[in-house]
Tab-separated table of C-alpha atoms in Angstrom:
chain	number	residue	atom	x	y	z
A	1	UNK	CA	-0.013	0.002	0.074
A	2	UNK	CA	2.850	2.398	0.945
A	3	UNK	CA	4.589	1.608	-2.442
A	4	UNK	CA	1.314	2.309	-4.378
A	5	UNK	CA	0.948	5.615	-2.529
A	6	UNK	CA	4.579	6.492	-3.261
A	7	UNK	CA	4.084	5.651	-7.009
A	8	UNK	CA	0.864	7.739	-7.216
A	9	UNK	CA	2.584	10.723	-5.488
A	10	UNK	CA	5.458	10.504	-7.886
A	11	UNK	CA	3.206	10.306	-10.860
A	12	UNK	CA	1.249	13.348	-9.537
A	13	UNK	CA	4.537	15.323	-9.087
A	14	UNK	CA	5.642	14.485	-12.695
A	15	UNK	CA	2.260	15.518	-14.041
A	16	UNK	CA	2.367	18.757	-12.210
A	17	UNK	CA	5.929	19.323	-13.442
A	18	UNK	CA	4.800	18.656	-16.966
A	19	UNK	CA	1.835	21.009	-16.663
A	20	UNK	CA	4.117	23.673	-15.273
A	21	UNK	CA	6.425	23.313	-18.110
A	22	UNK	CA	3.532	23.480	-20.546
A	23	UNK	CA	2.422	26.664	-19.017
A	24	UNK	CA	5.742	28.390	-19.019
A	25	UNK	CA	5.023	32.128	-19.493
A	26	UNK	CA	8.606	33.340	-19.600
A	27	UNK	CA	9.011	36.225	-22.065
A	28	UNK	CA	12.162	35.403	-24.173
A	29	UNK	CA	14.039	37.418	-26.730
A	30	UNK	CA	16.526	34.762	-27.865
A	31	UNK	CA	14.415	32.268	-29.852
A	32	UNK	CA	16.415	30.209	-32.388
A	33	UNK	CA	15.260	28.854	-35.649
A	34	UNK	CA	15.421	25.208	-34.472
A	35	UNK	CA	13.295	25.794	-31.413
A	36	UNK	CA	10.597	27.481	-33.502
A	37	UNK	CA	10.793	24.785	-36.129
A	38	UNK	CA	10.281	22.172	-33.347
A	39	UNK	CA	7.131	24.083	-32.109
A	40	UNK	CA	5.659	23.949	-35.578
A	41	UNK	CA	6.408	20.279	-35.887
A	42	UNK	CA	4.632	19.283	-32.655
A	43	UNK	CA	1.583	17.061	-32.909
A	44	UNK	CA	-1.446	19.317	-33.472
A	45	UNK	CA	-3.135	18.374	-30.255
A	46	UNK	CA	-0.046	18.833	-28.108
A	47	UNK	CA	0.611	22.169	-29.687
A	48	UNK	CA	-2.927	23.370	-29.063
A	49	UNK	CA	-2.685	22.202	-25.514
A	50	UNK	CA	0.506	23.980	-24.819
A	51	UNK	CA	-0.781	27.182	-26.302
A	52	UNK	CA	-3.995	27.002	-24.421
A	53	UNK	CA	-2.284	26.474	-21.123
A	54	UNK	CA	0.057	29.408	-21.700
A	55	UNK	CA	-2.912	31.561	-22.881
A	56	UNK	CA	-4.871	30.760	-19.642
A	57	UNK	CA	-1.865	31.700	-17.571
A	58	UNK	CA	-1.779	35.150	-18.933
A	59	UNK	CA	-5.416	36.138	-20.147
A	60	UNK	CA	-8.938	35.434	-19.462
A	61	UNK	CA	-9.532	32.633	-22.038
A	62	UNK	CA	-13.072	33.783	-22.722
A	63	UNK	CA	-12.387	37.416	-23.496
A	64	UNK	CA	-11.481	38.870	-26.934
A	65	UNK	CA	-10.237	42.425	-27.517
A	66	UNK	CA	-12.219	44.034	-30.339
A	67	UNK	CA	-10.917	46.630	-32.738
A	68	UNK	CA	-12.258	48.496	-35.731
A	69	UNK	CA	-10.150	49.493	-38.637
A	70	UNK	CA	-10.924	52.440	-40.915
A	71	UNK	CA	-9.084	53.441	-44.076
A	72	UNK	CA	-8.597	57.204	-43.688
A	73	UNK	CA	-6.766	57.520	-47.002
A	74	UNK	CA	-7.032	54.817	-49.669
A	75	UNK	CA	-5.090	54.029	-52.846
A	76	UNK	CA	-2.188	55.637	-54.783
A	77	UNK	CA	0.429	54.161	-52.579
A	78	UNK	CA	3.877	54.221	-54.247
A	79	UNK	CA	5.076	50.984	-52.594
A	80	UNK	CA	5.183	47.613	-54.503
A	81	UNK	CA	3.960	45.265	-51.822
A	82	UNK	CA	2.871	42.405	-54.007
A	83	UNK	CA	-0.174	41.610	-51.920
A	84	UNK	CA	-1.624	45.091	-51.695
A	85	UNK	CA	-4.667	46.473	-53.800
A	86	UNK	CA	-3.649	50.015	-52.750
A	87	UNK	CA	-0.351	50.012	-54.642
A	88	UNK	CA	-0.358	52.420	-57.563
A	89	UNK	CA	1.702	49.889	-59.519
A	90	UNK	CA	-1.109	47.354	-59.930
A	91	UNK	CA	-4.388	47.474	-61.666
A	92	UNK	CA	-7.088	46.755	-59.033
A	93	UNK	CA	-10.594	48.173	-58.555
A	94	UNK	CA	-9.527	50.389	-55.699
A	95	UNK	CA	-10.297	54.151	-56.214
A	96	UNK	CA	-7.841	56.766	-55.108
A	97	UNK	CA	-9.221	58.771	-52.191
A	98	UNK	CA	-7.982	61.805	-50.407
A	99	UNK	CA	-7.351	61.883	-46.591
A	100	UNK	CA	-10.697	61.797	-44.806
A	101	UNK	CA	-12.086	64.850	-43.062
A	102	UNK	CA	-11.590	64.755	-39.203
A	103	UNK	CA	-15.262	64.826	-38.482
A	104	UNK	CA	-16.012	61.937	-40.750
A	105	UNK	CA	-13.378	59.826	-38.950
A	106	UNK	CA	-14.816	60.680	-35.640
A	107	UNK	CA	-18.358	59.771	-36.673
A	108	UNK	CA	-17.016	56.327	-37.808
A	109	UNK	CA	-15.270	55.943	-34.393
A	110	UNK	CA	-18.507	56.548	-32.623
A	111	UNK	CA	-20.266	53.949	-34.577
A	112	UNK	CA	-17.440	51.446	-33.856
A	113	UNK	CA	-17.698	52.233	-30.145
A	114	UNK	CA	-21.531	51.796	-30.258
A	115	UNK	CA	-20.989	48.401	-31.947
A	116	UNK	CA	-18.701	47.235	-29.113
A	117	UNK	CA	-15.200	48.176	-30.290
A	118	UNK	CA	-12.656	49.249	-27.685
A	119	UNK	CA	-9.951	50.182	-30.000
A	120	UNK	CA	-10.131	52.333	-33.275
A	121	UNK	CA	-7.456	51.779	-35.752
A	122	UNK	CA	-6.817	54.239	-38.586
A	123	UNK	CA	-4.861	53.315	-41.662
A	124	UNK	CA	-3.538	55.337	-44.639
A	125	UNK	CA	-2.073	54.067	-47.896
A	126	UNK	CA	1.181	56.074	-47.511
A	127	UNK	CA	4.914	55.254	-47.725
A	128	UNK	CA	5.167	57.700	-44.916
A	129	UNK	CA	3.117	60.791	-43.700
A	130	UNK	CA	4.186	64.099	-45.054
A	131	UNK	CA	4.402	67.185	-42.831
A	132	UNK	CA	1.117	68.551	-44.344
A	133	UNK	CA	-0.801	65.406	-43.253
A	134	UNK	CA	0.257	65.541	-39.519
A	135	UNK	CA	-2.118	68.251	-38.266
A	136	UNK	CA	-5.222	66.402	-39.411
A	137	UNK	CA	-3.850	63.093	-38.336
A	138	UNK	CA	-3.064	64.481	-34.824
A	139	UNK	CA	-6.674	65.891	-34.530
A	140	UNK	CA	-8.055	62.455	-35.486
A	141	UNK	CA	-6.155	60.896	-32.571
A	142	UNK	CA	-7.236	63.519	-30.157
A	143	UNK	CA	-10.915	63.151	-31.245
A	144	UNK	CA	-11.036	59.377	-31.040
A	145	UNK	CA	-9.247	59.482	-27.604
A	146	UNK	CA	-11.963	61.868	-26.470
A	147	UNK	CA	-14.602	59.203	-27.306
A	148	UNK	CA	-12.970	56.916	-24.714
A	149	UNK	CA	-11.469	54.537	-27.240
A	150	UNK	CA	-7.925	53.174	-27.527
A	151	UNK	CA	-6.272	54.668	-30.492
A	152	UNK	CA	-4.156	53.028	-33.118
A	153	UNK	CA	-2.675	54.147	-36.513
A	154	UNK	CA	-0.875	52.537	-39.376
A	155	UNK	CA	0.650	55.273	-41.644
A	156	UNK	CA	3.726	53.700	-43.070
A	157	UNK	CA	7.257	54.579	-41.957
A	158	UNK	CA	7.621	57.123	-39.198
A	159	UNK	CA	10.498	59.354	-38.248
A	160	UNK	CA	11.353	59.775	-34.515
A	161	UNK	CA	9.780	63.304	-34.596
A	162	UNK	CA	6.511	62.059	-36.008
A	163	UNK	CA	6.416	59.172	-33.545
A	164	UNK	CA	6.890	61.775	-30.664
A	165	UNK	CA	4.102	63.973	-32.143
A	166	UNK	CA	1.664	61.193	-32.391
A	167	UNK	CA	2.449	60.031	-28.868
A	168	UNK	CA	1.925	63.536	-27.586
A	169	UNK	CA	-1.444	63.510	-29.193
A	170	UNK	CA	-2.428	60.486	-27.286
A	171	UNK	CA	-1.887	57.738	-29.740
A	172	UNK	CA	-1.827	54.439	-27.876
A	173	UNK	CA	-0.614	51.954	-30.517
A	174	UNK	CA	1.188	52.169	-33.842
A	175	UNK	CA	0.874	49.316	-36.296
A	176	UNK	CA	3.827	48.539	-38.677
A	177	UNK	CA	3.949	44.952	-39.715
A	178	UNK	CA	7.172	43.030	-40.608
A	179	UNK	CA	5.028	41.212	-43.113
A	180	UNK	CA	7.152	38.106	-43.585
A	181	UNK	CA	10.637	36.661	-42.802
A	182	UNK	CA	13.842	38.662	-43.607
A	183	UNK	CA	14.689	35.840	-45.972
A	184	UNK	CA	11.510	36.000	-48.037
A	185	UNK	CA	11.048	39.770	-47.777
A	186	UNK	CA	12.592	40.826	-51.074
A	187	UNK	CA	10.359	38.554	-52.948
A	188	UNK	CA	7.310	40.537	-51.622
A	189	UNK	CA	8.625	44.173	-51.311
A	190	UNK	CA	11.513	46.060	-52.796
A	191	UNK	CA	10.557	49.682	-52.202
A	192	UNK	CA	11.552	49.615	-48.484
A	193	UNK	CA	13.955	47.429	-46.636
A	194	UNK	CA	13.444	45.111	-43.638
A	195	UNK	CA	15.664	47.436	-41.657
A	196	UNK	CA	13.360	50.304	-42.615
A	197	UNK	CA	10.513	48.557	-40.818
A	198	UNK	CA	12.589	47.684	-37.745
A	199	UNK	CA	13.749	51.376	-37.638
A	200	UNK	CA	10.094	52.570	-37.555
A	201	UNK	CA	9.329	50.138	-34.767
A	202	UNK	CA	12.323	51.503	-32.818
A	203	UNK	CA	10.999	55.069	-33.224
A	204	UNK	CA	7.522	54.037	-32.132
A	205	UNK	CA	8.939	52.323	-28.993
A	206	UNK	CA	11.244	55.102	-28.085
A	207	UNK	CA	8.442	57.607	-28.232
A	208	UNK	CA	6.513	55.643	-25.472
A	209	UNK	CA	3.774	54.184	-27.710
A	210	UNK	CA	2.796	50.563	-27.752
A	211	UNK	CA	3.769	48.427	-30.768
A	212	UNK	CA	1.374	46.579	-32.956
A	213	UNK	CA	3.382	44.324	-35.277
A	214	UNK	CA	2.786	41.059	-37.033
A	215	UNK	CA	2.755	39.599	-40.481
A	216	UNK	CA	0.954	37.874	-43.304
A	217	UNK	CA	1.094	34.181	-44.018
A	218	UNK	CA	0.134	32.579	-47.298
A	219	UNK	CA	2.363	34.833	-49.403
A	220	UNK	CA	3.956	31.776	-51.062
A	221	UNK	CA	6.572	31.546	-48.292
A	222	UNK	CA	7.914	28.269	-46.822
A	223	UNK	CA	7.201	26.903	-43.315
A	224	UNK	CA	10.725	28.162	-42.275
A	225	UNK	CA	9.833	31.671	-43.238
A	226	UNK	CA	6.765	31.578	-40.918
A	227	UNK	CA	8.956	30.338	-38.180
A	228	UNK	CA	11.550	33.115	-38.924
A	229	UNK	CA	8.924	35.829	-38.961
A	230	UNK	CA	7.566	34.748	-35.537
A	231	UNK	CA	11.201	34.674	-34.213
A	232	UNK	CA	11.800	38.141	-35.466
A	233	UNK	CA	8.679	39.442	-33.614
A	234	UNK	CA	9.345	37.509	-30.411
A	235	UNK	CA	12.934	38.652	-30.251
A	236	UNK	CA	11.956	42.332	-30.259
A	237	UNK	CA	12.577	43.747	-26.811
A	238	UNK	CA	10.009	44.498	-25.545
A	239	UNK	CA	7.783	42.161	-27.590
A	240	UNK	CA	4.874	43.857	-29.379
A	241	UNK	CA	1.795	44.370	-27.245
A	242	UNK	CA	-0.393	43.384	-30.274
A	243	UNK	CA	0.534	40.740	-32.885
A	244	UNK	CA	-1.845	40.675	-35.900
A	245	UNK	CA	-1.499	37.390	-37.863
A	246	UNK	CA	-3.105	37.903	-41.273
A	247	UNK	CA	-4.000	35.278	-43.799
A	248	UNK	CA	-3.433	36.598	-47.293
A	249	UNK	CA	-6.542	37.904	-48.981
A	250	UNK	CA	-5.829	37.396	-52.782
A	251	UNK	CA	-6.850	40.460	-54.780
A	252	UNK	CA	-7.174	40.355	-58.492
A	253	UNK	CA	-4.557	42.499	-60.121
A	254	UNK	CA	-1.933	41.997	-57.627
A	255	UNK	CA	0.999	39.688	-58.280
A	256	UNK	CA	-0.067	37.254	-55.505
A	257	UNK	CA	-3.605	36.797	-56.893
A	258	UNK	CA	-2.953	33.233	-57.929
A	259	UNK	CA	-0.646	32.049	-55.145
A	260	UNK	CA	-1.583	28.697	-53.593
A	261	UNK	CA	-3.943	28.740	-50.634
A	262	UNK	CA	-2.326	28.226	-47.281
A	263	UNK	CA	-3.496	25.034	-45.428
A	264	UNK	CA	-5.852	26.090	-42.569
A	265	UNK	CA	-4.224	23.848	-40.009
A	266	UNK	CA	-0.952	25.580	-40.819
A	267	UNK	CA	-2.571	28.943	-40.196
A	268	UNK	CA	-3.910	27.762	-36.805
A	269	UNK	CA	-0.414	26.448	-36.018
A	270	UNK	CA	0.933	29.925	-36.577
A	271	UNK	CA	-1.536	31.342	-34.131
A	272	UNK	CA	-0.651	28.678	-31.421
A	273	UNK	CA	3.232	29.174	-31.980
A	274	UNK	CA	2.695	32.976	-31.768
A	275	UNK	CA	0.940	32.554	-28.382
A	276	UNK	CA	3.553	30.328	-27.028
A	277	UNK	CA	6.475	32.601	-28.107
A	278	UNK	CA	4.691	35.907	-27.057
A	279	UNK	CA	2.772	34.783	-24.009
A	280	UNK	CA	1.751	38.325	-22.735
A	281	UNK	CA	0.917	39.889	-26.183
A	282	UNK	CA	-2.557	40.066	-27.689
A	283	UNK	CA	-2.603	37.805	-30.825
A	284	UNK	CA	-4.992	39.134	-33.263
A	285	UNK	CA	-6.880	37.100	-35.680
A	286	UNK	CA	-6.821	39.592	-38.481
A	287	UNK	CA	-7.285	39.844	-42.328
A	288	UNK	CA	-8.548	36.680	-44.044
A	289	UNK	CA	-11.278	35.986	-41.447
A	290	UNK	CA	-13.919	36.490	-44.008
A	291	UNK	CA	-12.724	33.137	-45.694
A	292	UNK	CA	-12.683	31.303	-42.294
A	293	UNK	CA	-15.744	29.316	-41.120
A	294	UNK	CA	-16.863	29.473	-37.521
A	295	UNK	CA	-15.063	26.253	-36.588
A	296	UNK	CA	-11.715	27.507	-37.858
A	297	UNK	CA	-12.141	30.814	-36.013
A	298	UNK	CA	-13.012	28.803	-32.853
A	299	UNK	CA	-9.881	26.758	-33.185
A	300	UNK	CA	-7.900	29.952	-33.554
A	301	UNK	CA	-9.403	31.319	-30.282
A	302	UNK	CA	-8.495	27.941	-28.688
A	303	UNK	CA	-4.969	28.301	-30.019
A	304	UNK	CA	-4.631	31.651	-28.159
A	305	UNK	CA	-5.967	34.393	-30.513
A	306	UNK	CA	-7.653	36.970	-28.312
A	307	UNK	CA	-8.029	40.037	-30.522
A	308	UNK	CA	-10.035	40.639	-33.708
A	309	UNK	CA	-10.826	43.326	-36.184
A	310	UNK	CA	-14.498	43.965	-36.124
A	311	UNK	CA	-16.846	45.187	-38.917
A	312	UNK	CA	-17.462	44.708	-42.643
A	313	UNK	CA	-14.182	45.806	-44.083
A	314	UNK	CA	-10.454	45.891	-43.346
A	315	UNK	CA	-9.018	48.881	-45.247
A	316	UNK	CA	-9.985	47.370	-48.643
A	317	UNK	CA	-10.809	43.661	-47.999
A	318	UNK	CA	-13.830	41.950	-46.609
A	319	UNK	CA	-14.408	40.964	-42.928
A	320	UNK	CA	-17.185	39.158	-41.163
A	321	UNK	CA	-20.033	41.554	-40.314
A	322	UNK	CA	-20.240	42.742	-36.640
A	323	UNK	CA	-23.574	40.818	-35.852
A	324	UNK	CA	-21.990	37.568	-37.054
A	325	UNK	CA	-19.082	38.090	-34.748
A	326	UNK	CA	-21.343	38.722	-31.778
A	327	UNK	CA	-23.366	35.553	-32.624
A	328	UNK	CA	-20.212	33.550	-32.759
A	329	UNK	CA	-19.037	35.088	-29.433
A	330	UNK	CA	-22.322	34.114	-27.887
A	331	UNK	CA	-22.098	30.534	-29.059
A	332	UNK	CA	-18.613	30.213	-27.761
A	333	UNK	CA	-19.308	32.056	-24.466
A	334	UNK	CA	-16.773	34.732	-25.315
A	335	UNK	CA	-17.031	38.300	-23.937
A	336	UNK	CA	-15.474	41.423	-25.391
A	337	UNK	CA	-12.417	42.746	-23.449
A	338	UNK	CA	-12.931	46.137	-21.779
A	339	UNK	CA	-10.523	49.077	-21.374
A	340	UNK	CA	-9.021	49.387	-17.962
A	341	UNK	CA	-9.568	52.982	-17.022
A	342	UNK	CA	-7.422	55.072	-14.827
A	343	UNK	CA	-7.260	58.718	-13.554
A	344	UNK	CA	-4.436	59.371	-16.085
A	345	UNK	CA	-6.558	58.070	-19.000
A	346	UNK	CA	-9.611	60.083	-17.810
A	347	UNK	CA	-7.461	63.270	-17.597
A	348	UNK	CA	-6.072	62.719	-21.187
A	349	UNK	CA	-9.678	62.254	-22.461
A	350	UNK	CA	-10.793	65.474	-20.784
A	351	UNK	CA	-7.854	67.362	-22.361
A	352	UNK	CA	-8.595	65.901	-25.766
A	353	UNK	CA	-12.250	67.117	-25.484
A	354	UNK	CA	-11.124	70.603	-24.744
A	355	UNK	CA	-8.593	70.508	-27.608
A	356	UNK	CA	-11.282	69.217	-30.020
A	357	UNK	CA	-13.626	72.137	-29.093
A	358	UNK	CA	-10.910	74.722	-29.885
A	359	UNK	CA	-9.735	72.944	-33.033
A	360	UNK	CA	-10.052	74.592	-36.537
A	361	UNK	CA	-10.125	71.070	-38.015
A	362	UNK	CA	-13.216	70.120	-36.090
A	363	UNK	CA	-16.391	71.354	-37.630
A	364	UNK	CA	-20.153	71.184	-36.728
A	365	UNK	CA	-21.664	68.438	-38.816
A	366	UNK	CA	-25.036	70.192	-38.567
A	367	UNK	CA	-23.777	73.226	-40.477
């Protein structure tokens, strides 16, 4: 009887140790290619279990952060990103549009808030913002902040001064994706370098803003490129607070319109490995969700995705409608994550409201 008790105790200790190892939430910045490759090659169920344990150790597993993305300036981008419908180099059905008026952006932000979003992201089809664009962009940030939403922008490359100006206006997050691995990058983009992207992330981080940075999978890359991309992101110090994982949306007229589809299980593996490598980051199920059925999305949430873009369009591509998202959340027992308020945040919002009332760029929509 004593021997049996001892054996059970030893087995229990080993199980506890294994579970503890599975749920290791250490944030590391020294991931090696072979380690990441080993994660991708784990049996699927083991990988999902490991990712879910780590996810539960760091987040409420039944909460998802909800963001809305608005294109504030569409088309005529001089870059040659082979996946992008906004590039002026490709013949797509995207019309060129000027920078939106501040008031129109704020109206869209209010609608997003009313529909349950907690973060409002604004994207412009620029290589980088020009000096003449910054005043309007700054007023957009202040106005959205005044509504009580988290603010995010993606405007292309940023100088250190531009990053400081946006941070001073109250911008919470800046999105600038690495897109793919350093090894595959030149096959996708030639008009800016990988280092250009890393430099922008450095400027954003140095300004005090939070970093949103991820990539796109399904660009015709190999498995080793997906592993390399995640290693690049995880080895940033600090790691990005938000990591969007996009599945390529193939657009007629772009060079990647006929690339082979990425296996859905491989995409789910990307989500799970990102969760394991970046345990404290929000992993966003981003572009490509329109092509995913409910079961695939549920598997992604199980793998550790805990952020989505919400609404009918992501810049220029489709996205599940908001009511469908809410129906899926209800079926899965998922709640939307709320913003943690503080006296500092409330003070910033009050200041932004006053600034908006005194701004020449803010006009009365009734007139």
